[in-house]
CSV table of C-alpha atoms in Angstrom, one decimal:
chain,number,residue,atom,x,y,z
A,1,LYS,CA,-114.1,-59.0,6.5
A,2,LYS,CA,-114.7,-55.5,7.9
A,3,VAL,CA,-116.7,-54.6,4.9
A,4,GLN,CA,-118.8,-57.7,5.2
A,5,GLU,CA,-119.5,-57.0,8.9
A,6,TRP,CA,-120.5,-53.4,8.1
A,7,VAL,CA,-122.9,-54.7,5.3
A,8,GLU,CA,-124.5,-57.1,7.8
A,9,GLN,CA,-124.9,-54.3,10.4
A,10,GLN,CA,-126.6,-52.1,7.7
A,11,GLN,CA,-129.0,-54.9,6.8
A,12,SER,CA,-129.9,-55.6,10.4
A,13,GLY,CA,-130.2,-51.8,11.0
A,14,GLN,CA,-132.7,-51.4,8.1
A,15,GLU,CA,-134.8,-54.2,9.5
A,16,GLY,CA,-134.7,-52.6,13.0
A,17,GLY,CA,-135.4,-49.1,11.6
A,18,GLY,CA,-131.9,-47.6,12.0
A,19,GLU,CA,-128.6,-47.4,10.0
A,20,GLY,CA,-125.1,-47.3,11.2
A,21,ALA,CA,-122.3,-45.0,10.0
A,22,PRO,CA,-119.8,-46.4,7.6
A,23,PRO,CA,-116.4,-47.4,9.1
A,24,ALA,CA,-113.6,-44.9,8.9
A,25,PHE,CA,-111.5,-46.9,6.4
A,26,LEU,CA,-114.4,-46.5,3.8
A,27,THR,CA,-114.9,-42.7,4.3
A,28,ARG,CA,-111.2,-41.8,4.6
A,29,ARG,CA,-110.0,-40.0,1.5
A,30,LYS,CA,-107.2,-41.8,-0.2
A,31,LYS,CA,-103.9,-40.0,-1.0
A,32,SER,CA,-102.9,-39.4,-4.5
A,33,PHE,CA,-100.0,-41.7,-5.5
A,34,LYS,CA,-97.8,-38.7,-6.2
A,35,ASP,CA,-98.2,-37.6,-2.5
A,36,THR,CA,-97.0,-40.9,-1.1
A,37,LEU,CA,-93.4,-41.6,0.2
A,38,ILE,CA,-92.9,-44.4,-2.3
A,39,TYR,CA,-93.5,-42.2,-5.3
A,40,GLN,CA,-91.1,-39.5,-3.9
A,41,VAL,CA,-88.4,-42.1,-3.4
A,42,VAL,CA,-88.9,-43.7,-6.8
A,43,ASP,CA,-89.0,-40.3,-8.5
A,44,HIS,CA,-85.8,-39.1,-6.9
A,45,VAL,CA,-84.0,-42.4,-7.8
A,46,SER,CA,-85.3,-42.0,-11.4
A,47,GLN,CA,-84.0,-38.4,-11.6
A,48,ALA,CA,-80.6,-39.4,-10.2
A,49,ALA,CA,-80.4,-42.2,-12.7
A,50,LYS,CA,-81.1,-39.9,-15.6
A,51,VAL,CA,-78.3,-37.6,-14.4
A,52,GLY,CA,-76.0,-40.6,-14.1
A,53,VAL,CA,-76.8,-41.6,-17.7
A,54,ALA,CA,-76.0,-38.0,-18.9
A,55,VAL,CA,-72.7,-38.2,-17.0
A,56,ILE,CA,-71.8,-41.5,-18.6
A,57,GLY,CA,-72.7,-40.0,-22.0
A,58,ALA,CA,-70.3,-37.1,-21.3
A,59,ASP,CA,-67.5,-39.6,-20.4
A,60,CYS,CA,-68.1,-41.4,-23.7
A,61,LEU,CA,-67.9,-38.1,-25.6
A,62,ALA,CA,-64.6,-37.2,-23.8
A,63,LEU,CA,-63.2,-40.7,-24.6
A,64,ILE,CA,-64.2,-40.4,-28.3
A,65,GLY,CA,-62.5,-37.0,-28.4
A,66,LYS,CA,-59.2,-38.4,-27.1
A,67,LEU,CA,-59.3,-41.3,-29.5
A,68,MET,CA,-59.7,-38.8,-32.3
A,69,GLY,CA,-56.5,-37.1,-31.3
A,70,ASN,CA,-57.9,-34.2,-29.3
A,71,ASP,CA,-55.5,-33.8,-26.4
A,72,HIS,CA,-56.6,-30.4,-25.2
A,73,ASP,CA,-56.5,-29.8,-21.4
A,74,LEU,CA,-60.2,-29.1,-21.3
A,75,MET,CA,-60.9,-32.6,-22.8
A,76,ASP,CA,-59.1,-34.1,-19.8
A,77,ASN,CA,-61.3,-32.3,-17.3
A,78,PHE,CA,-64.5,-32.3,-19.4
A,79,SER,CA,-66.2,-35.4,-17.9
A,80,ARG,CA,-65.2,-34.3,-14.4
A,81,ILE,CA,-66.6,-30.8,-14.9
A,82,PHE,CA,-69.8,-32.0,-16.5
A,83,SER,CA,-70.5,-34.5,-13.7
A,84,LYS,CA,-69.9,-31.8,-11.1
A,85,VAL,CA,-72.2,-29.4,-12.8
A,86,ALA,CA,-74.9,-32.0,-13.5
A,87,TYR,CA,-75.0,-33.5,-10.0
A,88,THR,CA,-74.7,-30.2,-8.1
A,89,GLY,CA,-77.4,-28.7,-10.4
A,90,TRP,CA,-79.8,-31.5,-9.7
A,91,ILE,CA,-79.1,-31.2,-5.9
A,92,THR,CA,-79.7,-27.5,-6.2
A,93,HIS,CA,-83.0,-28.1,-8.0
A,94,ARG,CA,-84.2,-30.6,-5.3
A,95,LEU,CA,-83.2,-28.2,-2.5
A,96,GLN,CA,-85.3,-25.6,-4.2
A,97,ALA,CA,-88.3,-27.9,-4.3
A,98,PHE,CA,-87.8,-29.0,-0.7
A,99,LYS,CA,-87.5,-25.3,0.3
A,100,ARG,CA,-90.8,-24.5,-1.4
A,101,TYR,CA,-92.4,-27.5,0.3
A,102,LEU,CA,-91.3,-26.3,3.8
A,103,LEU,CA,-92.5,-22.8,3.1
A,104,ARG,CA,-96.0,-23.9,2.0
A,105,ASN,CA,-96.3,-26.0,5.1
A,106,THR,CA,-95.0,-23.3,7.4
A,107,LEU,CA,-97.0,-20.3,6.3
A,108,GLY,CA,-100.8,-20.2,6.2
A,109,LYS,CA,-103.1,-20.2,3.2
A,110,SER,CA,-104.4,-16.6,3.3
A,111,LYS,CA,-103.8,-14.3,0.4
A,112,ILE,CA,-101.3,-12.1,2.2
A,113,GLU,CA,-99.3,-15.1,3.6
A,114,LEU,CA,-99.2,-16.7,0.2
A,115,GLY,CA,-97.8,-13.4,-1.2
A,116,LYS,CA,-95.1,-13.3,1.5
A,117,LEU,CA,-94.4,-16.9,0.6
A,118,ASN,CA,-93.7,-15.9,-3.0
A,119,ILE,CA,-91.4,-13.1,-1.8
A,120,ILE,CA,-89.4,-15.4,0.5
A,121,ASP,CA,-89.4,-18.1,-2.2
A,122,HIS,CA,-87.8,-15.7,-4.8
A,123,LEU,CA,-85.2,-14.4,-2.3
A,124,LEU,CA,-84.2,-17.9,-1.3
A,125,ASP,CA,-84.0,-19.0,-4.9
A,126,GLY,CA,-81.6,-16.2,-5.6
A,127,MET,CA,-79.4,-17.2,-2.6
A,128,ILE,CA,-79.4,-20.9,-3.6
A,129,TYR,CA,-78.4,-20.3,-7.2
A,130,SER,CA,-75.8,-17.7,-6.2
A,131,LEU,CA,-74.2,-20.2,-3.9
A,132,TRP,CA,-74.3,-22.8,-6.6
A,133,LEU,CA,-72.7,-20.4,-9.1
A,134,ILE,CA,-69.9,-19.5,-6.6
A,135,PHE,CA,-69.3,-23.2,-5.9
A,136,LEU,CA,-69.0,-23.9,-9.6
A,137,LEU,CA,-66.6,-21.0,-10.2
A,138,ASP,CA,-64.4,-22.1,-7.4
A,139,PHE,CA,-64.4,-25.7,-8.7
A,140,LEU,CA,-63.5,-24.4,-12.2
A,141,GLU,CA,-60.6,-22.4,-10.8
A,142,VAL,CA,-59.2,-25.5,-9.0
A,143,GLN,CA,-59.7,-28.0,-11.9
A,144,THR,CA,-58.8,-25.8,-14.9
A,145,GLY,CA,-56.6,-23.1,-13.3
A,146,MET,CA,-59.0,-20.4,-14.6
A,147,ALA,CA,-59.4,-17.9,-11.9
A,148,VAL,CA,-62.7,-16.1,-11.5
A,149,LYS,CA,-61.0,-12.8,-12.0
A,150,SER,CA,-59.8,-13.9,-15.4
A,151,LEU,CA,-63.4,-14.0,-16.6
A,152,PHE,CA,-63.6,-10.3,-16.1
A,153,SER,CA,-60.1,-9.5,-17.3
A,154,VAL,CA,-61.2,-8.0,-20.6
A,155,GLY,CA,-60.1,-4.9,-22.4
A,156,ALA,CA,-61.4,-1.4,-21.8
A,157,THR,CA,-63.9,-1.7,-24.6
A,158,GLY,CA,-65.2,-5.0,-23.4
A,159,THR,CA,-65.5,-3.7,-19.9
A,160,LEU,CA,-67.5,-0.7,-21.2
A,161,VAL,CA,-69.8,-2.9,-23.2
A,162,LEU,CA,-70.3,-5.3,-20.3
A,163,GLY,CA,-71.0,-2.4,-17.9
A,164,LEU,CA,-73.6,-0.7,-20.2
A,165,ALA,CA,-75.3,-4.1,-20.9
A,166,SER,CA,-75.6,-5.0,-17.3
A,167,LYS,CA,-76.8,-1.6,-16.1
A,168,ASP,CA,-80.4,-2.1,-17.2
A,169,ILE,CA,-80.4,-5.6,-16.0
A,170,ALA,CA,-79.2,-4.7,-12.5
A,171,SER,CA,-81.7,-1.8,-12.4
A,172,GLN,CA,-84.6,-4.1,-13.3
A,173,ILE,CA,-83.5,-6.6,-10.7
A,174,MET,CA,-83.2,-4.0,-8.0
A,175,ASN,CA,-86.6,-2.6,-8.9
A,176,GLY,CA,-88.1,-6.1,-8.8
A,177,LEU,CA,-86.6,-6.6,-5.4
A,178,THR,CA,-88.1,-3.3,-4.2
A,179,LEU,CA,-91.6,-4.3,-5.6
A,180,HIS,CA,-91.4,-7.7,-3.8
A,181,LEU,CA,-90.3,-6.1,-0.4
A,182,SER,CA,-92.8,-3.3,-0.6
A,183,GLU,CA,-95.7,-5.7,-0.3
A,184,LYS,CA,-97.9,-3.4,-2.4
A,185,MET,CA,-99.2,-6.3,-4.5
A,186,TYR,CA,-98.9,-10.0,-4.7
A,187,GLU,CA,-99.6,-12.5,-7.4
A,188,GLY,CA,-103.3,-12.9,-7.9
A,189,ASP,CA,-104.1,-9.3,-6.9
A,190,GLU,CA,-106.2,-7.1,-9.1
A,191,VAL,CA,-104.4,-3.7,-9.5
A,192,ARG,CA,-104.5,-0.4,-11.3
A,193,PHE,CA,-101.5,1.8,-12.0
A,194,SER,CA,-101.4,5.5,-12.3
A,195,ASP,CA,-100.6,5.3,-16.1
A,196,GLY,CA,-103.9,3.4,-16.6
A,197,THR,CA,-102.6,-0.1,-16.8
A,198,SER,CA,-104.9,-2.5,-14.9
A,199,GLY,CA,-105.4,-6.2,-14.5
A,200,VAL,CA,-104.5,-9.2,-12.4
A,201,ILE,CA,-100.9,-9.9,-11.4
A,202,VAL,CA,-100.1,-13.3,-13.0
A,203,LYS,CA,-96.4,-13.4,-12.0
A,204,MET,CA,-93.9,-11.1,-10.3
A,205,GLY,CA,-90.4,-11.8,-11.5
A,206,TRP,CA,-87.0,-10.2,-10.9
A,207,MET,CA,-87.0,-8.5,-14.3
A,208,GLU,CA,-90.7,-8.0,-15.2
A,209,THR,CA,-94.2,-8.4,-13.9
A,210,MET,CA,-96.9,-10.2,-15.9
A,211,ILE,CA,-100.4,-8.7,-15.9
A,212,ARG,CA,-103.5,-10.2,-17.4
A,213,SER,CA,-106.0,-7.5,-18.5
A,214,SER,CA,-109.7,-7.8,-18.8
A,215,ASP,CA,-109.5,-9.0,-22.4
A,216,GLU,CA,-107.4,-12.0,-21.2
A,217,LEU,CA,-104.2,-10.6,-22.9
A,218,VAL,CA,-101.1,-11.1,-20.7
A,219,VAL,CA,-98.5,-8.4,-21.0
A,220,GLY,CA,-95.0,-8.3,-19.4
A,221,ILE,CA,-94.1,-4.9,-18.0
A,222,PRO,CA,-90.4,-4.1,-16.9
A,223,ASN,CA,-90.1,-3.5,-13.2
A,224,THR,CA,-88.3,-0.3,-13.9
A,225,HIS,CA,-91.5,1.0,-15.4
A,226,LEU,CA,-93.7,0.0,-12.4
A,227,SER,CA,-91.5,1.0,-9.5
A,228,GLY,CA,-92.1,4.7,-9.7
A,229,GLN,CA,-95.9,4.6,-10.2
A,230,ARG,CA,-98.8,4.8,-7.8
A,231,VAL,CA,-100.5,1.4,-7.5
A,232,TYR,CA,-104.2,0.9,-6.5
A,233,ASN,CA,-104.7,-2.6,-5.1
A,234,LEU,CA,-108.4,-3.3,-5.7
A,235,SER,CA,-108.2,-6.8,-4.1
A,236,ARG,CA,-107.2,-5.3,-0.7
A,237,THR,CA,-109.8,-2.5,-0.7
A,238,PRO,CA,-112.6,-3.7,1.6
A,239,ARG,CA,-115.1,-1.0,0.5
A,240,SER,CA,-116.3,0.5,-2.8
A,241,GLN,CA,-118.1,3.6,-4.1
A,242,VAL,CA,-120.8,3.9,-6.7
A,243,LYS,CA,-121.6,7.5,-7.8
A,244,GLN,CA,-124.2,8.4,-10.4
A,245,SER,CA,-125.2,11.8,-12.0
A,246,LEU,CA,-128.8,12.2,-13.1
A,247,ARG,CA,-130.1,14.7,-15.7
A,248,ILE,CA,-133.6,15.8,-14.5
A,249,SER,CA,-136.0,17.9,-16.6
A,250,TYR,CA,-136.7,21.5,-15.4
A,251,ASN,CA,-140.4,20.6,-15.6
A,252,ASP,CA,-140.0,18.2,-12.7
A,253,ALA,CA,-138.1,20.5,-10.4
A,254,ASP,CA,-140.9,20.4,-7.8
A,255,LYS,CA,-140.7,16.6,-7.7
A,256,ILE,CA,-136.9,16.4,-6.9
A,257,PRO,CA,-137.3,16.4,-3.0
A,258,LYS,CA,-139.6,13.3,-3.2
A,259,LEU,CA,-137.3,11.7,-5.8
A,260,LEU,CA,-134.3,12.0,-3.4
A,261,GLU,CA,-136.2,10.4,-0.6
A,262,ALA,CA,-137.4,7.6,-2.8
A,263,ILE,CA,-133.9,6.9,-4.2
A,264,LYS,CA,-132.6,6.5,-0.7
A,265,GLU,CA,-135.4,4.2,0.3
A,266,GLU,CA,-135.1,2.0,-2.8
A,267,ILE,CA,-131.3,1.7,-2.4
A,268,LYS,CA,-131.5,0.7,1.2
A,269,GLU,CA,-133.9,-2.1,0.3
A,270,ALA,CA,-132.0,-3.3,-2.7
A,271,CYS,CA,-128.4,-3.1,-1.3
A,272,PRO,CA,-128.0,-4.8,2.1
A,273,LYS,CA,-124.3,-3.9,2.2
A,274,LEU,CA,-124.9,-0.2,2.0
A,275,ILE,CA,-122.9,1.8,4.6
A,276,THR,CA,-125.4,3.9,6.6
A,277,ASP,CA,-123.6,4.4,9.9
A,278,GLY,CA,-122.2,7.8,8.9
A,279,SER,CA,-118.7,6.6,8.5
A,280,ARG,CA,-119.1,6.9,4.7
A,281,ALA,CA,-121.2,9.2,2.5
A,282,PHE,CA,-124.7,8.1,1.6
A,283,ARG,CA,-126.1,11.1,-0.3
A,284,ALA,CA,-128.8,11.9,-2.9
A,285,TYR,CA,-128.8,15.6,-3.5
A,286,TRP,CA,-129.6,18.3,-6.0
A,287,GLN,CA,-126.2,19.5,-7.2
A,288,ASN,CA,-126.6,22.2,-9.7
A,289,TYR,CA,-128.6,24.1,-12.4
A,290,GLU,CA,-127.3,23.3,-15.8
A,291,ASP,CA,-128.2,24.8,-19.2
A,292,ASP,CA,-130.6,22.1,-20.3
A,293,HIS,CA,-131.2,20.0,-17.1
A,294,LEU,CA,-131.1,19.9,-13.3
A,295,ALA,CA,-128.1,17.9,-12.0
A,296,VAL,CA,-128.8,15.3,-9.3
A,297,VAL,CA,-126.0,13.2,-7.8
A,298,VAL,CA,-126.3,9.9,-5.9
A,299,ASP,CA,-123.2,8.9,-3.9
A,300,CYS,CA,-123.1,5.5,-2.1
A,301,HIS,CA,-120.5,3.4,-0.4
A,302,PHE,CA,-120.6,-0.4,0.3
A,303,THR,CA,-118.7,-3.0,2.3
A,304,ILE,CA,-117.8,-4.7,-1.0
A,305,LYS,CA,-114.5,-4.9,-2.8
A,306,PRO,CA,-114.5,-2.7,-5.9
A,307,THR,CA,-113.9,-5.8,-8.2
A,308,GLY,CA,-115.5,-9.1,-8.9
A,309,ASP,CA,-119.1,-10.3,-9.6
A,310,GLU,CA,-120.4,-9.2,-6.2
A,311,TYR,CA,-119.4,-5.5,-7.0
A,312,TRP,CA,-121.0,-5.5,-10.4
A,313,SER,CA,-124.2,-7.2,-9.2
A,314,ASN,CA,-124.5,-4.7,-6.3
A,315,ARG,CA,-123.9,-1.8,-8.8
A,316,GLN,CA,-126.7,-3.1,-11.0
A,317,ASN,CA,-129.0,-3.4,-8.0
A,318,MET,CA,-128.3,0.3,-7.1
A,319,LEU,CA,-129.0,1.4,-10.7
A,320,GLU,CA,-132.3,-0.5,-10.8
A,321,ALA,CA,-133.3,1.1,-7.4
A,322,ILE,CA,-132.7,4.6,-8.8
A,323,TYR,CA,-134.8,3.7,-11.9
A,324,ARG,CA,-137.7,2.5,-9.7
A,325,ALA,CA,-137.6,5.7,-7.7
A,326,VAL,CA,-137.7,7.8,-10.9
A,327,LYS,CA,-140.7,5.8,-12.2
A,328,LYS,CA,-142.5,5.9,-8.8
A,329,THR,CA,-142.2,9.7,-8.5
A,330,GLY,CA,-143.0,10.4,-12.2
A,331,VAL,CA,-139.8,12.2,-12.9
A,332,HIS,CA,-138.4,12.4,-16.4
A,333,PHE,CA,-134.8,12.3,-17.5
A,334,GLU,CA,-133.4,15.0,-19.8
A,335,LYS,CA,-131.5,13.6,-22.8
A,336,ALA,CA,-128.1,15.0,-23.5
A,337,VAL,CA,-128.0,17.2,-26.6
A,338,LYS,CA,-125.1,16.5,-28.9
A,339,SER,CA,-123.5,19.6,-30.4
């Protein structure tokens, strides 16, 4: 009925020379079914039912084991232990998802806030799973009489092997925690390390960090290898520098002053984000006498991040401006002589 009324208003408006705006119920964007409360309820019931079926299957296996004459104490508690692990594991997983939902709705959508969200998310995940593990160990102690300390009551050789094996793991986890808390980089940042490794942070885990390089290869680097390095976060650098060295012929030495002026003028016109307020260098100068050429250096800074299409497009504009200035003043480049 509302649609019919709106259509009639549109027709009368066209005859009178005007049109009315569509009603709100037509322009309102519909929610995805997965975002509705009904879907969430049905999905949770479905998951709980799957867990229940798995528990029933475990009960059947325990019953079959008893019928086959297996009277071990573990068989008596198998179904109870499995159901406790399955249900608490599912609840833990749902708490993890609910926690992530609350974090995403509490924190903002900026890059830094999303990075902090990932840090808090990982820390809370560790706390949730640690509490779940402690609960399970306590439950096993009550149901089976196997105390937690008995798990670690191994011989001297076993203790040594366990200690050596867990040393590197603990070191990587601690270094991963340090990287997360330092806030030097977040997932999605483009970084460069002091050893030459560079790329985009795909994932920061407790054990290793995944980095996607410019050739689209994703490599996992242990956190112990990254913790002691200097990191250059290109995504958080608001300014960039482009510096070029020119080889000018000795025959054009008298044209260099005009060339330097022309280079500055052309760059100012071609690059609107050039910094010219004196806070950063903007230079075009005759640097030195070399054996086979005169060295001229152009040094510019821009209010552009040193990464992405905008940076490379601006860099090209600067190079084209330098070339126009060279052509305008009639200066010739001196080719490098290979020995």
